[in-house]
PDB file of C-alpha atoms in Angstrom:
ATOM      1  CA  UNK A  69       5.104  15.905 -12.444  1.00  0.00           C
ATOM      2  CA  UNK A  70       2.499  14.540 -14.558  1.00  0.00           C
ATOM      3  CA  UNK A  71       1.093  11.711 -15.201  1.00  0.00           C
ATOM      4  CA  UNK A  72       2.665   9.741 -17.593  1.00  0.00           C
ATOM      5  CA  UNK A  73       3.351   6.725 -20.152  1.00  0.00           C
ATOM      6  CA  UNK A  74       6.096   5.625 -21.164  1.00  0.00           C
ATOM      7  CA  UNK A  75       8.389   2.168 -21.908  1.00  0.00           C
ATOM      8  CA  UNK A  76       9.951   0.695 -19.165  1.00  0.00           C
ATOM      9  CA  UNK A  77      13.482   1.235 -18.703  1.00  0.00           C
ATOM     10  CA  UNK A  78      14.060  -1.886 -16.581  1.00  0.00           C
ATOM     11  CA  UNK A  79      12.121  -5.039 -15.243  1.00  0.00           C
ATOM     12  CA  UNK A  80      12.137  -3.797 -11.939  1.00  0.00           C
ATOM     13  CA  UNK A  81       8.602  -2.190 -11.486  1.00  0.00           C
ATOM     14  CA  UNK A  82       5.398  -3.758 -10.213  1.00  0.00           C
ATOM     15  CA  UNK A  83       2.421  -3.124 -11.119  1.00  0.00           C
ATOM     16  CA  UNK A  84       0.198  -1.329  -8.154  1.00  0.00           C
ATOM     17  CA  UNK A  85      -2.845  -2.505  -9.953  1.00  0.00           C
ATOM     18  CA  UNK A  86      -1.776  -6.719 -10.353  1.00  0.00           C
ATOM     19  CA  UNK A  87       1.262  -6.740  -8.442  1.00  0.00           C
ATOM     20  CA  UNK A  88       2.694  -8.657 -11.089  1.00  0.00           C
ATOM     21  CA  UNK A  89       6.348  -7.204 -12.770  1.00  0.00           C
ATOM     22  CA  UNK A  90       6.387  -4.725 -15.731  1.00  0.00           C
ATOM     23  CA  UNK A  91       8.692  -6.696 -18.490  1.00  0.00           C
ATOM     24  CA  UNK A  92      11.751  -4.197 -19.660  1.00  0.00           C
ATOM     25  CA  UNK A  93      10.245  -2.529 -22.993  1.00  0.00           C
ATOM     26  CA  UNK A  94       6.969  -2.632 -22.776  1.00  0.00           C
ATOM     27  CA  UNK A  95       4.362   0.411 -22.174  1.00  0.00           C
ATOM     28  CA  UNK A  96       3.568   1.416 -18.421  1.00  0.00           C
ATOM     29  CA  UNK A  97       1.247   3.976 -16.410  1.00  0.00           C
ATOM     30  CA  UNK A  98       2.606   5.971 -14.429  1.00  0.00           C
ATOM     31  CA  UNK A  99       0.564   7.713 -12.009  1.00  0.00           C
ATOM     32  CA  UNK A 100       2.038  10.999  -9.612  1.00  0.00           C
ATOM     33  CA  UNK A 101       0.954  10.478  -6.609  1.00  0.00           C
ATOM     34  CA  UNK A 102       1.737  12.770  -3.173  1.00  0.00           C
ATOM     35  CA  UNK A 103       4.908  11.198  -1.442  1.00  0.00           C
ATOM     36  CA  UNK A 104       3.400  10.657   1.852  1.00  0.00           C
ATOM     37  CA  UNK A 105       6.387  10.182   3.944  1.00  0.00           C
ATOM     38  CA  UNK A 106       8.440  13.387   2.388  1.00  0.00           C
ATOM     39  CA  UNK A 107       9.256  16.396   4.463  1.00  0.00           C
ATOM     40  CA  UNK A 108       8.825  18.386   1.374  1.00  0.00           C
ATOM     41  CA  UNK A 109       5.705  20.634   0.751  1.00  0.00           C
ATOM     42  CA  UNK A 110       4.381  19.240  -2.288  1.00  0.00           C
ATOM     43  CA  UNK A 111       6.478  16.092  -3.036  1.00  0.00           C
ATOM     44  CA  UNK A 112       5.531  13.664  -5.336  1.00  0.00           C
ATOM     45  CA  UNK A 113       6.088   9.913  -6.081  1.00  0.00           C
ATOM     46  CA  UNK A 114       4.987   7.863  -9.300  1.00  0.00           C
ATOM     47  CA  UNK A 115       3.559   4.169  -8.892  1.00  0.00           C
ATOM     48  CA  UNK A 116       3.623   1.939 -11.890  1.00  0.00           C
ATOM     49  CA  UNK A 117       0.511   0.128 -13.599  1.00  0.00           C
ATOM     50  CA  UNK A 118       0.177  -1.886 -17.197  1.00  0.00           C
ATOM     51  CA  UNK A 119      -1.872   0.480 -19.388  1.00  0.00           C
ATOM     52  CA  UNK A 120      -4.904  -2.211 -18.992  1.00  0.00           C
ATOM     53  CA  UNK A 121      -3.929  -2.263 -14.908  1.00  0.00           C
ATOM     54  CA  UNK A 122      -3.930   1.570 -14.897  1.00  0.00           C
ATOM     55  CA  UNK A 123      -7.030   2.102 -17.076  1.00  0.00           C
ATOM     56  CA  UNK A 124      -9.273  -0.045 -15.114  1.00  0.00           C
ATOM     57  CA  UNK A 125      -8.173   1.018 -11.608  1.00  0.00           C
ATOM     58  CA  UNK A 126      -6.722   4.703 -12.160  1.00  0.00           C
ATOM     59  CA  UNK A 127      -8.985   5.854 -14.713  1.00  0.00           C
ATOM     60  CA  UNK A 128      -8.920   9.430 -14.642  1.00  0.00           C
ATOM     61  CA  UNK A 129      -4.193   9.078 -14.985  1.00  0.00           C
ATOM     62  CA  UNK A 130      -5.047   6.678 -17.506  1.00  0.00           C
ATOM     63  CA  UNK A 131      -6.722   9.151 -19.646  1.00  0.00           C
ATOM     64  CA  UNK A 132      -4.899  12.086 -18.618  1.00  0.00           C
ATOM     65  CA  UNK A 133      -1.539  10.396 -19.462  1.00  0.00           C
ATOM     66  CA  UNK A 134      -2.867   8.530 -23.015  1.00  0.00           C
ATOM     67  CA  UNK A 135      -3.866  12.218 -24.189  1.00  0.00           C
ATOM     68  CA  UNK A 136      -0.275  13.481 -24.627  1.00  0.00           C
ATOM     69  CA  UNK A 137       1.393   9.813 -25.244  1.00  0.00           C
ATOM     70  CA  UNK A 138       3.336   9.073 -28.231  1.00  0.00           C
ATOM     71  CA  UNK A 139       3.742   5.890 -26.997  1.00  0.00           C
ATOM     72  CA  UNK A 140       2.160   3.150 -29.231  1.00  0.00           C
ATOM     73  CA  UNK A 141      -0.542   1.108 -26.724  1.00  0.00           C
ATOM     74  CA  UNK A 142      -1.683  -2.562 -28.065  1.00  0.00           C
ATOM     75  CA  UNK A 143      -5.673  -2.044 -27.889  1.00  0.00           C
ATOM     76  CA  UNK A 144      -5.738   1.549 -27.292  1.00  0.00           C
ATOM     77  CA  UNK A 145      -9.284   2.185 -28.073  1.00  0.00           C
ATOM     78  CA  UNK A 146     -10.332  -0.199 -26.148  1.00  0.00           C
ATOM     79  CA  UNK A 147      -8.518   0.643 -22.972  1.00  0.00           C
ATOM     80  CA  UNK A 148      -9.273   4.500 -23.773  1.00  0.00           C
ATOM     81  CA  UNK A 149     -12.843   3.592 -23.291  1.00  0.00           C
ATOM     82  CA  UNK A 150     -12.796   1.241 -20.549  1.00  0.00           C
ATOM     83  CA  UNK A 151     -10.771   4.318 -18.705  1.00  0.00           C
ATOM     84  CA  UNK A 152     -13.784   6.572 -19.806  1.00  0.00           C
ATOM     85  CA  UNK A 153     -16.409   3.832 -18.343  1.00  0.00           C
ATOM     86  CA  UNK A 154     -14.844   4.122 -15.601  1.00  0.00           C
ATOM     87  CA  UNK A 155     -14.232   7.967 -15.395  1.00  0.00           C
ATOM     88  CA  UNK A 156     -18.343   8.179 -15.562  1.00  0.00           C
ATOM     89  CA  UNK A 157     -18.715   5.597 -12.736  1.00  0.00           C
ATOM     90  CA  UNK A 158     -16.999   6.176  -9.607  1.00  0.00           C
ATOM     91  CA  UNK A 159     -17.191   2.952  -8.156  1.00  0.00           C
ATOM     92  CA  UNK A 160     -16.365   0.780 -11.101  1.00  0.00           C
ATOM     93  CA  UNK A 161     -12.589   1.442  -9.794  1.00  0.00           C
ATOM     94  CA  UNK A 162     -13.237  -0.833  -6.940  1.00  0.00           C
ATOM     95  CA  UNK A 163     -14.162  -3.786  -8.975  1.00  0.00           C
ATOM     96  CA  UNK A 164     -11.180  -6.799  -8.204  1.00  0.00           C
ATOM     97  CA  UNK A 165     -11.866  -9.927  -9.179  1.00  0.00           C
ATOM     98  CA  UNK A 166     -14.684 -12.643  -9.348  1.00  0.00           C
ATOM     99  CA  UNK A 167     -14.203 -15.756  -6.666  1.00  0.00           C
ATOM    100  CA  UNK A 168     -16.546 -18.036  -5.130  1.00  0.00           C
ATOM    101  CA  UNK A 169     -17.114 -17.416  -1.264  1.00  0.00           C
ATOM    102  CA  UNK A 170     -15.180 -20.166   0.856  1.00  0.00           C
ATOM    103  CA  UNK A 171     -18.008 -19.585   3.393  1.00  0.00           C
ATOM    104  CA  UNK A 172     -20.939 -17.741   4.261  1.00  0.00           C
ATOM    105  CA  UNK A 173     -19.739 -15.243   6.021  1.00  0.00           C
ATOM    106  CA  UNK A 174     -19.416 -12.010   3.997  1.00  0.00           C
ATOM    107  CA  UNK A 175     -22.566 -10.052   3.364  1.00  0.00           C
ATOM    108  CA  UNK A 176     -22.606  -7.932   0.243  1.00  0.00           C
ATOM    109  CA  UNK A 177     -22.033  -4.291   0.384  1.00  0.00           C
ATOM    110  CA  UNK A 178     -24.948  -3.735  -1.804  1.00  0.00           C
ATOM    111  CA  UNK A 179     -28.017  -5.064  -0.658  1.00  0.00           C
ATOM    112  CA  UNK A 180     -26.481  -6.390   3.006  1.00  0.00           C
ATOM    113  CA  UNK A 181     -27.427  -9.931   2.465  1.00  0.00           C
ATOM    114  CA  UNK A 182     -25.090 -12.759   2.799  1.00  0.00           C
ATOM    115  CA  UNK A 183     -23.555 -14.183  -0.318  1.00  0.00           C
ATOM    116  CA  UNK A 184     -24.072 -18.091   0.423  1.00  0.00           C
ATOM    117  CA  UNK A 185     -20.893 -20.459   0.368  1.00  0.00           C
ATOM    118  CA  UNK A 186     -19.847 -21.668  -3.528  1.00  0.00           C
ATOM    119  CA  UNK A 187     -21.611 -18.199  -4.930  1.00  0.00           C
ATOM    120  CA  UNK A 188     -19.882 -15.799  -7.207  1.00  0.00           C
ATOM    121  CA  UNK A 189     -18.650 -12.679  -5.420  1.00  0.00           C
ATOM    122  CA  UNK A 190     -17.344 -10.031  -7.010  1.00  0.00           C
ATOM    123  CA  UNK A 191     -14.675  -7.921  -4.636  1.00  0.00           C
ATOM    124  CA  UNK A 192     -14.201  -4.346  -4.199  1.00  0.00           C
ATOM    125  CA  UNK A 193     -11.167  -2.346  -3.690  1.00  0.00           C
ATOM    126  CA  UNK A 194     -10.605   0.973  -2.202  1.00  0.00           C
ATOM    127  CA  UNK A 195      -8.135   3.548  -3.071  1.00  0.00           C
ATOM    128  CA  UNK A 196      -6.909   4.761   0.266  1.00  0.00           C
ATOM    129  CA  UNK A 197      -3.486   6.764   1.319  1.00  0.00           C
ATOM    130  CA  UNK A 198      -1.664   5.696  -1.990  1.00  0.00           C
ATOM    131  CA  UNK A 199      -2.746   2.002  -2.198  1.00  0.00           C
ATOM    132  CA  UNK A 200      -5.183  -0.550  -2.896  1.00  0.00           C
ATOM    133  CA  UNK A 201      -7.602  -1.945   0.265  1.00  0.00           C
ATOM    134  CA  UNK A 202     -10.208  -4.500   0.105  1.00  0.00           C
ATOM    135  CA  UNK A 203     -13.671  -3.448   0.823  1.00  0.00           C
ATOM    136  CA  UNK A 204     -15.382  -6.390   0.411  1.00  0.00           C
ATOM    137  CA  UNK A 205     -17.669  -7.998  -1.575  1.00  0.00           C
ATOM    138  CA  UNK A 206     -21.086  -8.008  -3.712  1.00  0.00           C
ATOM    139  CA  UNK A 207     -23.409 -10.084  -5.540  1.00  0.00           C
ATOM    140  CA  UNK A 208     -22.780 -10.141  -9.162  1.00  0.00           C
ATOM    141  CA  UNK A 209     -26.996  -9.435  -9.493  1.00  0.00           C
ATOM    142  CA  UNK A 210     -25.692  -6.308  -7.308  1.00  0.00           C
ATOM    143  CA  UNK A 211     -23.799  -4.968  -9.870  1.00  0.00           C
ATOM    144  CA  UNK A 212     -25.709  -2.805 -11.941  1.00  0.00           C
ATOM    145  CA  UNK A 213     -27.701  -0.712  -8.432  1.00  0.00           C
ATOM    146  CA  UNK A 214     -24.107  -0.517  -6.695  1.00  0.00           C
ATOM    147  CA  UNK A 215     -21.130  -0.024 -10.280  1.00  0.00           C
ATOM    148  CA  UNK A 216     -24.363   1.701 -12.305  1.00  0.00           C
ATOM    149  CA  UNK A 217     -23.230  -0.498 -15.017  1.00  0.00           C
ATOM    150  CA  UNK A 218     -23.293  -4.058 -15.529  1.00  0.00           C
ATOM    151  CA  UNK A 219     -20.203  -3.810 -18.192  1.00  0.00           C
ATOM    152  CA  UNK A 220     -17.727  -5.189 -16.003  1.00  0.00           C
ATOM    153  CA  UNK A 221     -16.550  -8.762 -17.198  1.00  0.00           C
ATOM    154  CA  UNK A 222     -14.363  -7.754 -19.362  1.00  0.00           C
ATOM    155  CA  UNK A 223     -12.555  -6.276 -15.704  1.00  0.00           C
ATOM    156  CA  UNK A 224     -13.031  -9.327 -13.825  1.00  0.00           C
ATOM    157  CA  UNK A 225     -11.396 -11.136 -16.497  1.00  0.00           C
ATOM    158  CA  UNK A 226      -8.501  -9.530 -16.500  1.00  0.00           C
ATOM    159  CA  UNK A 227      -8.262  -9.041 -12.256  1.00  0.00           C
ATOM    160  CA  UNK A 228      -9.122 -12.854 -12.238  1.00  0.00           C
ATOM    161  CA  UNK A 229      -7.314 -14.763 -14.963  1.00  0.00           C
ATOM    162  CA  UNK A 230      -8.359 -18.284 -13.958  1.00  0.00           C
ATOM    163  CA  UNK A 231     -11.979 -17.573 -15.206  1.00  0.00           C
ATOM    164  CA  UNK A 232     -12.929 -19.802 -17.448  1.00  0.00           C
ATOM    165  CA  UNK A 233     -15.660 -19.359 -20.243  1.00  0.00           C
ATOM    166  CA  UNK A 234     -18.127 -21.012 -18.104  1.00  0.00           C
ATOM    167  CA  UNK A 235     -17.466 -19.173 -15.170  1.00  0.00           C
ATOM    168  CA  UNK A 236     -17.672 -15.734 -16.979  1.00  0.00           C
ATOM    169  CA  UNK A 237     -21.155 -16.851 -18.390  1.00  0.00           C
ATOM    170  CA  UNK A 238     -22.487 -17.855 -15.279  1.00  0.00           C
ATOM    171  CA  UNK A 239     -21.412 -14.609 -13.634  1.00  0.00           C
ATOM    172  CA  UNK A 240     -22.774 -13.310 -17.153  1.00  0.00           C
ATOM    173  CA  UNK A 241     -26.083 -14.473 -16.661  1.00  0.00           C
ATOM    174  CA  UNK A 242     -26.103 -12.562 -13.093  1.00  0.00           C
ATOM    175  CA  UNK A 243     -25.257  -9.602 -14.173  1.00  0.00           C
ATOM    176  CA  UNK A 244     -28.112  -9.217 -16.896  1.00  0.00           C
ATOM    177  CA  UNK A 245     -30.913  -9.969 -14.132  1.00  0.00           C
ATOM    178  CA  UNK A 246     -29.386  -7.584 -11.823  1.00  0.00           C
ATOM    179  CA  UNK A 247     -30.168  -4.409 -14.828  1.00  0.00           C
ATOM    180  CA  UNK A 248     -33.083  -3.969 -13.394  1.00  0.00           C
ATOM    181  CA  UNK A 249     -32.230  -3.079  -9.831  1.00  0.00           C
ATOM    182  CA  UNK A 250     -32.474  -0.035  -8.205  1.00  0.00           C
ATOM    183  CA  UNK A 251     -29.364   1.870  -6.896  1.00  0.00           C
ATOM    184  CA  UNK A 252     -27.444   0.896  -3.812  1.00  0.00           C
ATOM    185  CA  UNK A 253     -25.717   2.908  -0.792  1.00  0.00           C
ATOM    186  CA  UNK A 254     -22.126   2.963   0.190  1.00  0.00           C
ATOM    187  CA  UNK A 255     -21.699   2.633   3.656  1.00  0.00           C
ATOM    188  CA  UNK A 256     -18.243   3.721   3.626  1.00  0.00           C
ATOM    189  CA  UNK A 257     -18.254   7.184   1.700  1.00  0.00           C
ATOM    190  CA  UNK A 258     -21.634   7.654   2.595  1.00  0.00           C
ATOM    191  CA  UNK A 259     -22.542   7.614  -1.519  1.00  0.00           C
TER     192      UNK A 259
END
């Protein structure tokens, strides 16, 4: 089956990219995935996202499905391109949302240094076996060596609603003194 969009047919859904519910009516994602727990060679299963939910964390569906959609989207140019940002960068999937760090505990994936208490942090998520998995956290001056791209707050507004318009300059400001870093390493998939 292929990926897909389409209006939802009840109010049952939930998005896999928000968690919230995906009103009766309105546009959805969704994504075929492999069914894991079938005895079937080849099964499939479809998880639901919000066309903005599914074009910032399941870039490559997103696109896939918008090309043969008849479906009217609200801001599909825009979403068609934030999909296509993050077709060209890997690891601007991952992005979550922007929080301040309780404590001083994490370090940042990036650049390995901790990310002192009451600092922006920007989290990461992993795809892994058919869901979402947090992988931590980096500085938003880490953005541009690890995402290659500093475009992001347009993301982290939408992953982290209770922004407010200082907030997202502050984090802002970070991001346009991290464009000239060099690139990071990911630990985890060794890129």
């Amino acid at each position: 089956m292929p990926h897909l969009i389409e209006l939802a047919p009840t109010g049952r859904a939930k998005c896999r990219g928000c968690g919230a519910a995906i009103p009766k009516g309105t546009p959805r994602l969704g994504e075929a995935v492999p069914n894991l727990y079938a005895e079937a060679e080849g099964a499939e299963s479809t998880q639901w996202y919000h066309p903005a939910c599914g074009a910032y964390r399941r870039p490559e569906a997103f696109l896939a499905a918008v090309a043969q959609t008849s479906v009217p989207l609200l801001d599909r140019g825009r979403l068609e391109a934030a999909a296509a940002l993050g077709a060209a960068h890997h690891r601007l999937a991952r992005v979550d949302r922007a929080s301040r760090a309780p404590s001083g505990r994490a370090a940042c994936r990036a650049c390995r240094a901790p990310i002192p208490k009451d600092a922006w942090r920007i989290g990461l998520l992993f795809w892994q076996d058919g869901r979402f998995v947090p992988a931590g956290y980096i500085h938003p001056a880490c953005a541009a060596s690890y995402l290659e791209t500093t475009d992001i707050l347009d993301r982290l507004r939408h992953f982290s609603p209770d922004l407010t318009d200082d907030d997202a300059a502050d984090i802002a400001r970070a991001l346009v003194a991290s464009a000239d870093s060099g690139p990071a390493a990911d630990p985890a998939s060794g890129a």
